[in-house]
Amino acid sequence: MFLPNHGANPKQFVQALGLQSNEDALDFSVNTNPLGFPGAIKKNWLSYLHLIEEYPDPHGYDLKATIARKEQISINQILLGNGAAELIYLLAQTFRGQRVMIVEPSFSEYRDAAMAQHCRLSYFQLTAEAGWKLSVSELSKEFASVDVVFICHPNNPTGVVYDDHAWAELLSHAERLNTTVVVDEAFYDFCSAPISVLQHVHQFKNLVVLRSLTKMYSIPGIRLGYLAANEQLVKRLAKLQHPWNINGLAQVIGKVCLESASHVEETVSFVSAERNRLLSRCGELGFETSPSQVNFFLLKEPNLEDAMPLITYLIEREIIPRHTYNFRGLDGAYVRLAVKGEEANNKLLHALESWKQR
């Protein structure tokens, strides 16, 4: 049975299971902003159409300048990507054949990219018993034997945020051992009190920070992300990119998104309230959940070693969850569920309640 490696593939997922669902089934496997993209994009859409007939800026200067102002870093420390996925694969290409460690469970593209470049892989496993928390002291012990470490923070799929005070210690230890630390912050801006390490790129030359505009701004079709790191590494990575990798529409829409502060504030408030409501009710029903601080969470039926019966039950009720068979350490025992709109979340809770009442 071949299952999609990502969420947001509901049709393929359902078909792979030999099941059926309606076109209007709710896709809880996709973890973009439930409020959609910023209103300014729709309002000004016609003014962008002329860009279809023009070659884009090959360096994306205006978009990089917007990022640099917002994050207080140099333009030369920024590399734009056709989604964060492009940047992950560029990093893997740069570190080809080296020793790569991934903090698991985590986004499968780190592993796939590293394997494609014949890197020597190892893993640092987080556990539910430890609340999915990261032990900096234990992880730091591994730095002597690896060249690169990938850390997703906030973590995907758990939604857990790690201790702010631990980052400086971790990065300092990694720098002493010449270990590069790649921190993927694709979901950091969903947190009520975001913890970011991006500002540390001024201090630590061994730090790489990945950002995605796909999630918060709900623009997966645009394909846009960026990377922040020391200037030397940015130049090295840029040489591997093909020309015009960021189209003109993406560059303009990216600027609009980054200037939409009110949209972010509204999203954070809404997601926080709905997430807390979902986690509370799921706990009352007897499900185990991860202590997420973002727009998705893990859910486990304690009586199941394999979540497939629950997955099937939800699909039959027009709820499409994200499977966890390709997350190391989860191995299909959990489902990942997005935080969506209030009506959709109510439908999810109703399905989970009916599961418990069987």
mmCIF file of C-alpha atoms in Angstrom:
data_model
loop_
_atom_site.group_PDB
_atom_site.id
_atom_site.type_symbol
_atom_site.label_atom_id
_atom_site.label_comp_id
_atom_site.label_asym_id
_atom_site.label_seq_id
_atom_site.Cartn_x
_atom_site.Cartn_y
_atom_site.Cartn_z
ATOM 1 C CA MET A 1 0.000 0.000 0.000
ATOM 2 C CA PHE A 2 1.570 3.292 -1.136
ATOM 3 C CA LEU A 3 0.442 6.273 0.931
ATOM 4 C CA PRO A 4 1.212 9.934 0.102
ATOM 5 C CA ASN A 5 4.240 11.309 1.985
ATOM 6 C CA HIS A 6 2.492 14.623 2.639
ATOM 7 C CA GLY A 7 -0.835 15.955 3.758
ATOM 8 C CA ALA A 8 -3.077 17.896 1.370
ATOM 9 C CA ASN A 9 -3.431 14.859 -0.907
ATOM 10 C CA PRO A 10 -6.855 13.662 0.247
ATOM 11 C CA LYS A 11 -7.964 12.068 -3.010
ATOM 12 C CA GLN A 12 -4.756 10.043 -3.393
ATOM 13 C CA PHE A 13 -4.794 9.048 0.267
ATOM 14 C CA VAL A 14 -8.388 7.815 0.204
ATOM 15 C CA GLN A 15 -7.852 5.941 -3.061
ATOM 16 C CA ALA A 16 -4.673 4.293 -1.720
ATOM 17 C CA LEU A 17 -6.758 2.891 1.135
ATOM 18 C CA GLY A 18 -9.362 1.533 -1.276
ATOM 19 C CA LEU A 19 -11.992 3.886 0.149
ATOM 20 C CA GLN A 20 -14.219 6.603 -1.261
ATOM 21 C CA SER A 21 -15.063 10.123 -0.157
ATOM 22 C CA ASN A 22 -17.097 13.020 -1.492
ATOM 23 C CA GLU A 23 -15.549 16.088 -3.090
ATOM 24 C CA ASP A 24 -16.701 18.180 -0.125
ATOM 25 C CA ALA A 25 -14.957 15.997 2.493
ATOM 26 C CA LEU A 26 -13.021 18.042 5.037
ATOM 27 C CA ASP A 27 -9.260 17.765 4.596
ATOM 28 C CA PHE A 28 -7.735 17.824 8.081
ATOM 29 C CA SER A 29 -4.395 16.703 6.657
ATOM 30 C CA VAL A 30 -3.590 20.150 5.246
ATOM 31 C CA ASN A 31 -2.051 22.543 7.763
ATOM 32 C CA THR A 32 -2.285 25.949 6.097
ATOM 33 C CA ASN A 33 -4.047 28.952 7.639
ATOM 34 C CA PRO A 34 -7.756 28.145 8.184
ATOM 35 C CA LEU A 35 -8.555 31.830 7.555
ATOM 36 C CA GLY A 36 -7.051 31.671 4.070
ATOM 37 C CA PHE A 37 -4.723 34.171 2.430
ATOM 38 C CA PRO A 38 -4.591 37.904 3.275
ATOM 39 C CA GLY A 39 -7.493 39.934 1.894
ATOM 40 C CA ALA A 40 -5.099 42.359 0.200
ATOM 41 C CA ILE A 41 -4.138 39.657 -2.309
ATOM 42 C CA LYS A 42 -7.704 39.239 -3.576
ATOM 43 C CA LYS A 43 -8.352 42.986 -3.448
ATOM 44 C CA ASN A 44 -5.357 43.832 -5.639
ATOM 45 C CA TRP A 45 -5.203 40.704 -7.790
ATOM 46 C CA LEU A 46 -5.888 42.416 -11.113
ATOM 47 C CA SER A 47 -2.966 44.778 -10.579
ATOM 48 C CA TYR A 48 -0.585 41.791 -10.551
ATOM 49 C CA LEU A 49 -1.613 40.328 -13.905
ATOM 50 C CA HIS A 50 0.864 42.362 -15.964
ATOM 51 C CA LEU A 51 3.642 40.407 -14.230
ATOM 52 C CA ILE A 52 2.684 37.334 -16.265
ATOM 53 C CA GLU A 53 4.139 39.060 -19.350
ATOM 54 C CA GLU A 54 7.340 40.245 -17.674
ATOM 55 C CA TYR A 55 10.508 38.482 -16.619
ATOM 56 C CA PRO A 56 10.866 38.568 -12.828
ATOM 57 C CA ASP A 57 13.784 40.054 -10.935
ATOM 58 C CA PRO A 58 16.202 37.088 -10.923
ATOM 59 C CA HIS A 59 17.439 38.080 -7.457
ATOM 60 C CA GLY A 60 14.092 38.985 -5.872
ATOM 61 C CA TYR A 61 15.593 42.169 -4.445
ATOM 62 C CA ASP A 62 12.364 43.874 -3.306
ATOM 63 C CA LEU A 63 11.104 40.762 -1.539
ATOM 64 C CA LYS A 64 14.467 40.185 0.138
ATOM 65 C CA ALA A 65 14.543 43.837 1.210
ATOM 66 C CA THR A 66 11.121 43.394 2.831
ATOM 67 C CA ILE A 67 12.324 40.304 4.694
ATOM 68 C CA ALA A 68 15.545 42.034 5.744
ATOM 69 C CA ARG A 69 13.632 45.001 7.221
ATOM 70 C CA LYS A 70 11.147 42.773 8.992
ATOM 71 C CA GLU A 71 13.758 40.439 10.495
ATOM 72 C CA GLN A 72 16.590 42.952 10.970
ATOM 73 C CA ILE A 73 19.128 40.978 8.967
ATOM 74 C CA SER A 74 21.194 41.725 5.864
ATOM 75 C CA ILE A 75 19.841 41.123 2.372
ATOM 76 C CA ASN A 76 23.001 39.124 1.769
ATOM 77 C CA GLN A 77 21.946 36.684 4.489
ATOM 78 C CA ILE A 78 18.724 35.765 2.646
ATOM 79 C CA LEU A 79 18.110 33.187 -0.064
ATOM 80 C CA LEU A 80 14.655 32.874 -1.633
ATOM 81 C CA GLY A 81 13.298 29.445 -2.475
ATOM 82 C CA ASN A 82 10.584 27.932 -4.640
ATOM 83 C CA GLY A 83 8.990 26.805 -1.409
ATOM 84 C CA ALA A 84 11.095 25.749 1.573
ATOM 85 C CA ALA A 85 11.372 22.336 -0.101
ATOM 86 C CA GLU A 86 13.753 23.700 -2.742
ATOM 87 C CA LEU A 87 15.999 25.057 -0.009
ATOM 88 C CA ILE A 88 16.013 21.740 1.858
ATOM 89 C CA TYR A 89 17.214 19.974 -1.272
ATOM 90 C CA LEU A 90 19.846 22.665 -1.936
ATOM 91 C CA LEU A 91 21.168 22.168 1.594
ATOM 92 C CA ALA A 92 21.295 18.406 1.107
ATOM 93 C CA GLN A 93 23.178 18.927 -2.149
ATOM 94 C CA THR A 94 25.651 21.224 -0.405
ATOM 95 C CA PHE A 95 26.223 18.689 2.382
ATOM 96 C CA ARG A 96 26.355 15.746 -0.020
ATOM 97 C CA GLY A 97 27.819 12.605 1.539
ATOM 98 C CA GLN A 98 28.194 14.147 4.991
ATOM 99 C CA ARG A 99 26.872 12.923 8.344
ATOM 100 C CA VAL A 100 23.331 14.206 8.822
ATOM 101 C CA MET A 101 21.216 13.815 11.952
ATOM 102 C CA ILE A 102 17.460 14.460 12.024
ATOM 103 C CA VAL A 103 15.520 15.165 15.206
ATOM 104 C CA GLU A 104 12.491 12.880 14.852
ATOM 105 C CA PRO A 105 9.569 12.659 14.369
ATOM 106 C CA SER A 106 9.877 15.291 11.683
ATOM 107 C CA PHE A 107 9.145 16.448 8.144
ATOM 108 C CA SER A 108 10.012 13.612 5.787
ATOM 109 C CA GLU A 109 11.683 15.830 3.176
ATOM 110 C CA TYR A 110 14.818 16.200 5.323
ATOM 111 C CA ARG A 111 15.327 12.454 5.186
ATOM 112 C CA ASP A 112 14.399 12.160 1.505
ATOM 113 C CA ALA A 113 16.705 15.003 0.481
ATOM 114 C CA ALA A 114 19.627 13.670 2.517
ATOM 115 C CA MET A 115 19.179 10.164 1.140
ATOM 116 C CA ALA A 116 19.085 11.503 -2.423
ATOM 117 C CA GLN A 117 22.508 13.057 -1.790
ATOM 118 C CA HIS A 118 23.978 9.903 -0.221
ATOM 119 C CA CYS A 119 24.342 11.464 3.215
ATOM 120 C CA ARG A 120 25.032 9.204 6.174
ATOM 121 C CA LEU A 121 21.874 9.435 8.234
ATOM 122 C CA SER A 122 21.287 9.118 11.965
ATOM 123 C CA TYR A 123 18.350 10.069 14.162
ATOM 124 C CA PHE A 124 17.622 11.661 17.534
ATOM 125 C CA GLN A 125 14.253 10.364 18.654
ATOM 126 C CA LEU A 126 11.752 12.379 20.708
ATOM 127 C CA THR A 127 9.042 10.497 22.616
ATOM 128 C CA ALA A 128 5.498 10.953 23.856
ATOM 129 C CA GLU A 129 6.631 9.817 27.314
ATOM 130 C CA ALA A 130 8.861 12.905 27.504
ATOM 131 C CA GLY A 131 6.107 15.165 26.187
ATOM 132 C CA TRP A 132 7.908 15.357 22.833
ATOM 133 C CA LYS A 133 10.382 17.737 24.466
ATOM 134 C CA LEU A 134 13.934 18.171 23.231
ATOM 135 C CA SER A 135 16.790 17.505 25.650
ATOM 136 C CA VAL A 136 19.537 19.909 24.627
ATOM 137 C CA SER A 137 22.128 18.162 26.768
ATOM 138 C CA GLU A 138 21.368 14.770 25.201
ATOM 139 C CA LEU A 139 21.258 16.111 21.650
ATOM 140 C CA SER A 140 24.485 18.067 22.130
ATOM 141 C CA LYS A 141 26.304 14.831 22.956
ATOM 142 C CA GLU A 142 25.675 13.735 19.358
ATOM 143 C CA PHE A 143 27.261 16.775 17.714
ATOM 144 C CA ALA A 144 30.774 15.352 17.780
ATOM 145 C CA SER A 145 29.707 12.581 15.406
ATOM 146 C CA VAL A 146 27.616 14.571 12.894
ATOM 147 C CA ASP A 147 28.164 17.399 10.415
ATOM 148 C CA VAL A 148 24.592 18.655 10.096
ATOM 149 C CA VAL A 149 21.488 18.511 12.316
ATOM 150 C CA PHE A 150 17.935 19.194 11.067
ATOM 151 C CA ILE A 151 15.459 20.427 13.687
ATOM 152 C CA CYS A 152 11.851 21.357 12.918
ATOM 153 C CA HIS A 153 10.688 24.033 15.379
ATOM 154 C CA PRO A 154 7.816 24.245 16.159
ATOM 155 C CA ASN A 155 7.916 20.565 15.452
ATOM 156 C CA ASN A 156 5.929 18.991 12.647
ATOM 157 C CA PRO A 157 3.994 16.751 13.395
ATOM 158 C CA THR A 158 3.711 17.332 17.161
ATOM 159 C CA GLY A 159 3.331 21.117 17.191
ATOM 160 C CA VAL A 160 5.605 21.274 20.249
ATOM 161 C CA VAL A 161 7.821 24.300 20.932
ATOM 162 C CA TYR A 162 11.211 23.866 22.602
ATOM 163 C CA ASP A 163 12.643 25.927 25.452
ATOM 164 C CA ASP A 164 13.791 29.384 24.313
ATOM 165 C CA HIS A 165 16.708 29.410 26.757
ATOM 166 C CA ALA A 166 18.096 26.180 25.347
ATOM 167 C CA TRP A 167 18.823 27.456 21.851
ATOM 168 C CA ALA A 168 21.869 29.571 22.649
ATOM 169 C CA GLU A 169 23.433 26.672 24.545
ATOM 170 C CA LEU A 170 22.705 24.255 21.709
ATOM 171 C CA LEU A 171 24.066 26.576 19.005
ATOM 172 C CA SER A 172 27.188 27.391 20.994
ATOM 173 C CA HIS A 173 27.968 23.740 21.514
ATOM 174 C CA ALA A 174 27.354 22.980 17.837
ATOM 175 C CA GLU A 175 29.643 25.819 16.766
ATOM 176 C CA ARG A 176 32.493 24.554 18.939
ATOM 177 C CA LEU A 177 32.232 21.185 17.189
ATOM 178 C CA ASN A 178 31.743 22.711 13.711
ATOM 179 C CA THR A 179 28.262 21.193 13.369
ATOM 180 C CA THR A 180 25.747 23.018 11.176
ATOM 181 C CA VAL A 181 22.268 23.381 12.706
ATOM 182 C CA VAL A 182 19.331 23.749 10.306
ATOM 183 C CA VAL A 183 16.185 24.989 12.067
ATOM 184 C CA ASP A 184 12.943 24.828 10.071
ATOM 185 C CA GLU A 185 10.579 27.517 11.385
ATOM 186 C CA ALA A 186 7.730 26.913 8.926
ATOM 187 C CA PHE A 187 5.109 27.219 11.699
ATOM 188 C CA TYR A 188 6.736 29.628 14.161
ATOM 189 C CA ASP A 189 4.323 32.480 13.426
ATOM 190 C CA PHE A 190 1.277 30.449 14.540
ATOM 191 C CA CYS A 191 2.489 30.578 18.148
ATOM 192 C CA SER A 192 0.977 33.097 20.536
ATOM 193 C CA ALA A 193 4.496 33.844 21.784
ATOM 194 C CA PRO A 194 6.746 32.887 18.837
ATOM 195 C CA ILE A 195 10.189 31.528 19.633
ATOM 196 C CA SER A 196 12.593 32.069 16.745
ATOM 197 C CA VAL A 197 16.341 31.601 16.369
ATOM 198 C CA LEU A 198 16.591 33.695 13.222
ATOM 199 C CA GLN A 199 18.246 36.619 14.960
ATOM 200 C CA HIS A 200 21.064 34.278 16.005
ATOM 201 C CA VAL A 201 22.344 34.147 12.415
ATOM 202 C CA HIS A 202 24.321 37.293 13.272
ATOM 203 C CA GLN A 203 26.170 35.411 15.998
ATOM 204 C CA PHE A 204 26.415 31.816 14.776
ATOM 205 C CA LYS A 205 27.856 31.056 11.340
ATOM 206 C CA ASN A 206 26.808 27.426 11.749
ATOM 207 C CA LEU A 207 23.077 28.301 11.904
ATOM 208 C CA VAL A 208 20.627 28.016 8.998
ATOM 209 C CA VAL A 209 16.980 29.060 9.455
ATOM 210 C CA LEU A 210 14.239 27.992 7.043
ATOM 211 C CA ARG A 211 10.980 29.920 6.704
ATOM 212 C CA SER A 212 7.882 29.128 4.651
ATOM 213 C CA LEU A 213 5.222 31.620 3.562
ATOM 214 C CA THR A 214 2.968 28.736 2.551
ATOM 215 C CA LYS A 215 1.541 27.955 5.987
ATOM 216 C CA MET A 216 0.621 31.227 7.685
ATOM 217 C CA TYR A 217 -0.409 32.981 4.475
ATOM 218 C CA SER A 218 -2.124 29.954 2.868
ATOM 219 C CA ILE A 219 -0.363 30.259 -0.505
ATOM 220 C CA PRO A 220 0.829 26.690 -1.228
ATOM 221 C CA GLY A 221 0.204 27.123 -4.952
ATOM 222 C CA ILE A 222 2.575 30.089 -5.104
ATOM 223 C CA ARG A 223 5.585 28.085 -3.766
ATOM 224 C CA LEU A 224 7.562 30.541 -1.670
ATOM 225 C CA GLY A 225 9.986 30.296 1.222
ATOM 226 C CA TYR A 226 13.342 31.689 2.271
ATOM 227 C CA LEU A 227 16.484 30.823 4.126
ATOM 228 C CA ALA A 228 18.595 32.937 6.488
ATOM 229 C CA ALA A 229 22.245 32.102 7.134
ATOM 230 C CA ASN A 230 25.758 33.536 6.969
ATOM 231 C CA GLU A 231 26.637 35.297 3.716
ATOM 232 C CA GLN A 232 29.224 32.725 2.624
ATOM 233 C CA LEU A 233 26.760 29.826 2.817
ATOM 234 C CA VAL A 234 24.050 31.879 1.072
ATOM 235 C CA LYS A 235 26.442 32.558 -1.831
ATOM 236 C CA ARG A 236 27.363 28.889 -1.991
ATOM 237 C CA LEU A 237 23.732 27.794 -2.099
ATOM 238 C CA ALA A 238 22.759 30.484 -4.613
ATOM 239 C CA LYS A 239 25.229 29.061 -7.137
ATOM 240 C CA LEU A 240 23.205 25.835 -7.164
ATOM 241 C CA GLN A 241 19.876 27.500 -7.960
ATOM 242 C CA HIS A 242 18.524 27.756 -11.471
ATOM 243 C CA PRO A 243 17.751 31.256 -12.856
ATOM 244 C CA TRP A 244 14.388 32.869 -12.129
ATOM 245 C CA ASN A 245 13.427 30.291 -9.535
ATOM 246 C CA ILE A 246 10.955 32.766 -7.950
ATOM 247 C CA ASN A 247 8.343 34.022 -10.399
ATOM 248 C CA GLY A 248 7.112 37.609 -10.491
ATOM 249 C CA LEU A 249 3.704 36.873 -8.972
ATOM 250 C CA ALA A 250 5.322 35.043 -6.063
ATOM 251 C CA GLN A 251 7.662 37.948 -5.365
ATOM 252 C CA VAL A 252 4.843 40.518 -5.218
ATOM 253 C CA ILE A 253 2.457 38.285 -3.267
ATOM 254 C CA GLY A 254 5.255 37.479 -0.814
ATOM 255 C CA LYS A 255 5.694 41.178 -0.067
ATOM 256 C CA VAL A 256 1.950 41.625 0.430
ATOM 257 C CA CYS A 257 1.885 38.689 2.835
ATOM 258 C CA LEU A 258 4.807 39.885 4.931
ATOM 259 C CA GLU A 259 3.162 43.295 5.270
ATOM 260 C CA SER A 260 -0.156 41.775 6.444
ATOM 261 C CA ALA A 261 0.460 41.985 10.193
ATOM 262 C CA SER A 262 -3.241 42.167 11.073
ATOM 263 C CA HIS A 263 -3.913 38.921 9.223
ATOM 264 C CA VAL A 264 -1.246 37.177 11.297
ATOM 265 C CA GLU A 265 -2.634 38.597 14.551
ATOM 266 C CA GLU A 266 -6.182 37.518 13.696
ATOM 267 C CA THR A 267 -4.963 34.056 12.719
ATOM 268 C CA VAL A 268 -2.948 33.515 15.897
ATOM 269 C CA SER A 269 -5.902 34.518 18.065
ATOM 270 C CA PHE A 270 -8.349 32.310 16.180
ATOM 271 C CA VAL A 271 -6.076 29.279 15.971
ATOM 272 C CA SER A 272 -5.151 29.494 19.647
ATOM 273 C CA ALA A 273 -8.795 29.515 20.754
ATOM 274 C CA GLU A 274 -9.850 26.686 18.411
ATOM 275 C CA ARG A 275 -6.781 24.551 19.184
ATOM 276 C CA ASN A 276 -7.347 24.830 22.915
ATOM 277 C CA ARG A 277 -11.017 23.913 22.447
ATOM 278 C CA LEU A 278 -10.130 20.871 20.340
ATOM 279 C CA LEU A 279 -7.385 19.640 22.664
ATOM 280 C CA SER A 280 -9.584 20.062 25.719
ATOM 281 C CA ARG A 281 -12.500 18.139 24.244
ATOM 282 C CA CYS A 282 -10.284 15.393 22.819
ATOM 283 C CA GLY A 283 -8.767 14.941 26.257
ATOM 284 C CA GLU A 284 -12.227 14.684 27.812
ATOM 285 C CA LEU A 285 -13.090 11.980 25.284
ATOM 286 C CA GLY A 286 -10.064 9.940 26.338
ATOM 287 C CA PHE A 287 -7.760 10.580 23.371
ATOM 288 C CA GLU A 288 -4.072 11.316 23.822
ATOM 289 C CA THR A 289 -2.891 14.517 22.147
ATOM 290 C CA SER A 290 0.411 16.314 21.714
ATOM 291 C CA PRO A 291 0.803 19.648 23.577
ATOM 292 C CA SER A 292 0.770 21.622 20.364
ATOM 293 C CA GLN A 293 1.158 25.393 20.170
ATOM 294 C CA VAL A 294 0.410 25.728 16.475
ATOM 295 C CA ASN A 295 -2.324 24.905 13.938
ATOM 296 C CA PHE A 296 -2.188 21.088 14.106
ATOM 297 C CA PHE A 297 -1.733 18.343 16.708
ATOM 298 C CA LEU A 298 -1.237 14.623 17.078
ATOM 299 C CA LEU A 299 -4.078 12.432 18.296
ATOM 300 C CA LYS A 300 -3.925 8.827 19.479
ATOM 301 C CA GLU A 301 -6.577 6.338 20.462
ATOM 302 C CA PRO A 302 -4.977 4.621 23.497
ATOM 303 C CA ASN A 303 -6.653 1.327 22.645
ATOM 304 C CA LEU A 304 -5.070 1.124 19.181
ATOM 305 C CA GLU A 305 -1.527 0.143 18.241
ATOM 306 C CA ASP A 306 -2.323 1.139 14.654
ATOM 307 C CA ALA A 307 -4.595 4.109 13.906
ATOM 308 C CA MET A 308 -5.968 2.666 10.658
ATOM 309 C CA PRO A 309 -9.392 1.736 12.113
ATOM 310 C CA LEU A 310 -9.792 5.327 13.322
ATOM 311 C CA ILE A 311 -8.549 6.705 9.990
ATOM 312 C CA THR A 312 -11.090 4.572 8.134
ATOM 313 C CA TYR A 313 -13.879 5.606 10.496
ATOM 314 C CA LEU A 314 -13.107 9.305 10.021
ATOM 315 C CA ILE A 315 -12.888 9.024 6.234
ATOM 316 C CA GLU A 316 -16.276 7.322 6.155
ATOM 317 C CA ARG A 317 -17.585 10.426 7.937
ATOM 318 C CA GLU A 318 -15.961 12.784 5.424
ATOM 319 C CA ILE A 319 -12.998 13.699 7.651
ATOM 320 C CA ILE A 320 -9.572 13.184 6.047
ATOM 321 C CA PRO A 321 -6.777 12.960 8.658
ATOM 322 C CA ARG A 322 -3.019 12.901 8.057
ATOM 323 C CA HIS A 323 -1.526 9.451 8.530
ATOM 324 C CA THR A 324 1.775 9.081 10.429
ATOM 325 C CA TYR A 325 3.218 5.918 8.885
ATOM 326 C CA ASN A 326 6.172 7.842 7.437
ATOM 327 C CA PHE A 327 7.013 9.715 10.653
ATOM 328 C CA ARG A 328 9.840 7.942 12.432
ATOM 329 C CA GLY A 329 8.799 6.939 15.940
ATOM 330 C CA LEU A 330 5.072 7.362 15.261
ATOM 331 C CA ASP A 331 4.775 4.475 12.808
ATOM 332 C CA GLY A 332 1.071 4.898 12.176
ATOM 333 C CA ALA A 333 -0.082 4.858 15.795
ATOM 334 C CA TYR A 334 -1.229 8.498 15.621
ATOM 335 C CA VAL A 335 -3.100 10.771 13.255
ATOM 336 C CA ARG A 336 -2.226 14.410 12.703
ATOM 337 C CA LEU A 337 -5.172 16.779 12.603
ATOM 338 C CA ALA A 338 -5.217 20.410 11.491
ATOM 339 C CA VAL A 339 -7.013 23.207 13.298
ATOM 340 C CA LYS A 340 -9.618 24.439 10.846
ATOM 341 C CA GLY A 341 -12.670 26.717 10.979
ATOM 342 C CA GLU A 342 -15.188 26.416 13.809
ATOM 343 C CA GLU A 343 -17.798 24.526 11.778
ATOM 344 C CA ALA A 344 -15.255 22.049 10.430
ATOM 345 C CA ASN A 345 -13.771 21.548 13.888
ATOM 346 C CA ASN A 346 -17.226 20.845 15.269
ATOM 347 C CA LYS A 347 -17.718 18.176 12.626
ATOM 348 C CA LEU A 348 -14.401 16.606 13.620
ATOM 349 C CA LEU A 349 -15.383 16.569 17.296
ATOM 350 C CA HIS A 350 -18.750 15.046 16.461
ATOM 351 C CA ALA A 351 -16.999 12.242 14.533
ATOM 352 C CA LEU A 352 -14.590 11.607 17.401
ATOM 353 C CA GLU A 353 -17.453 11.571 19.899
ATOM 354 C CA SER A 354 -19.361 9.052 17.791
ATOM 355 C CA TRP A 355 -16.214 6.899 17.589
ATOM 356 C CA LYS A 356 -16.110 6.716 21.375
ATOM 357 C CA GLN A 357 -19.822 5.923 21.582
ATOM 358 C CA ARG A 358 -19.713 2.918 19.232
#
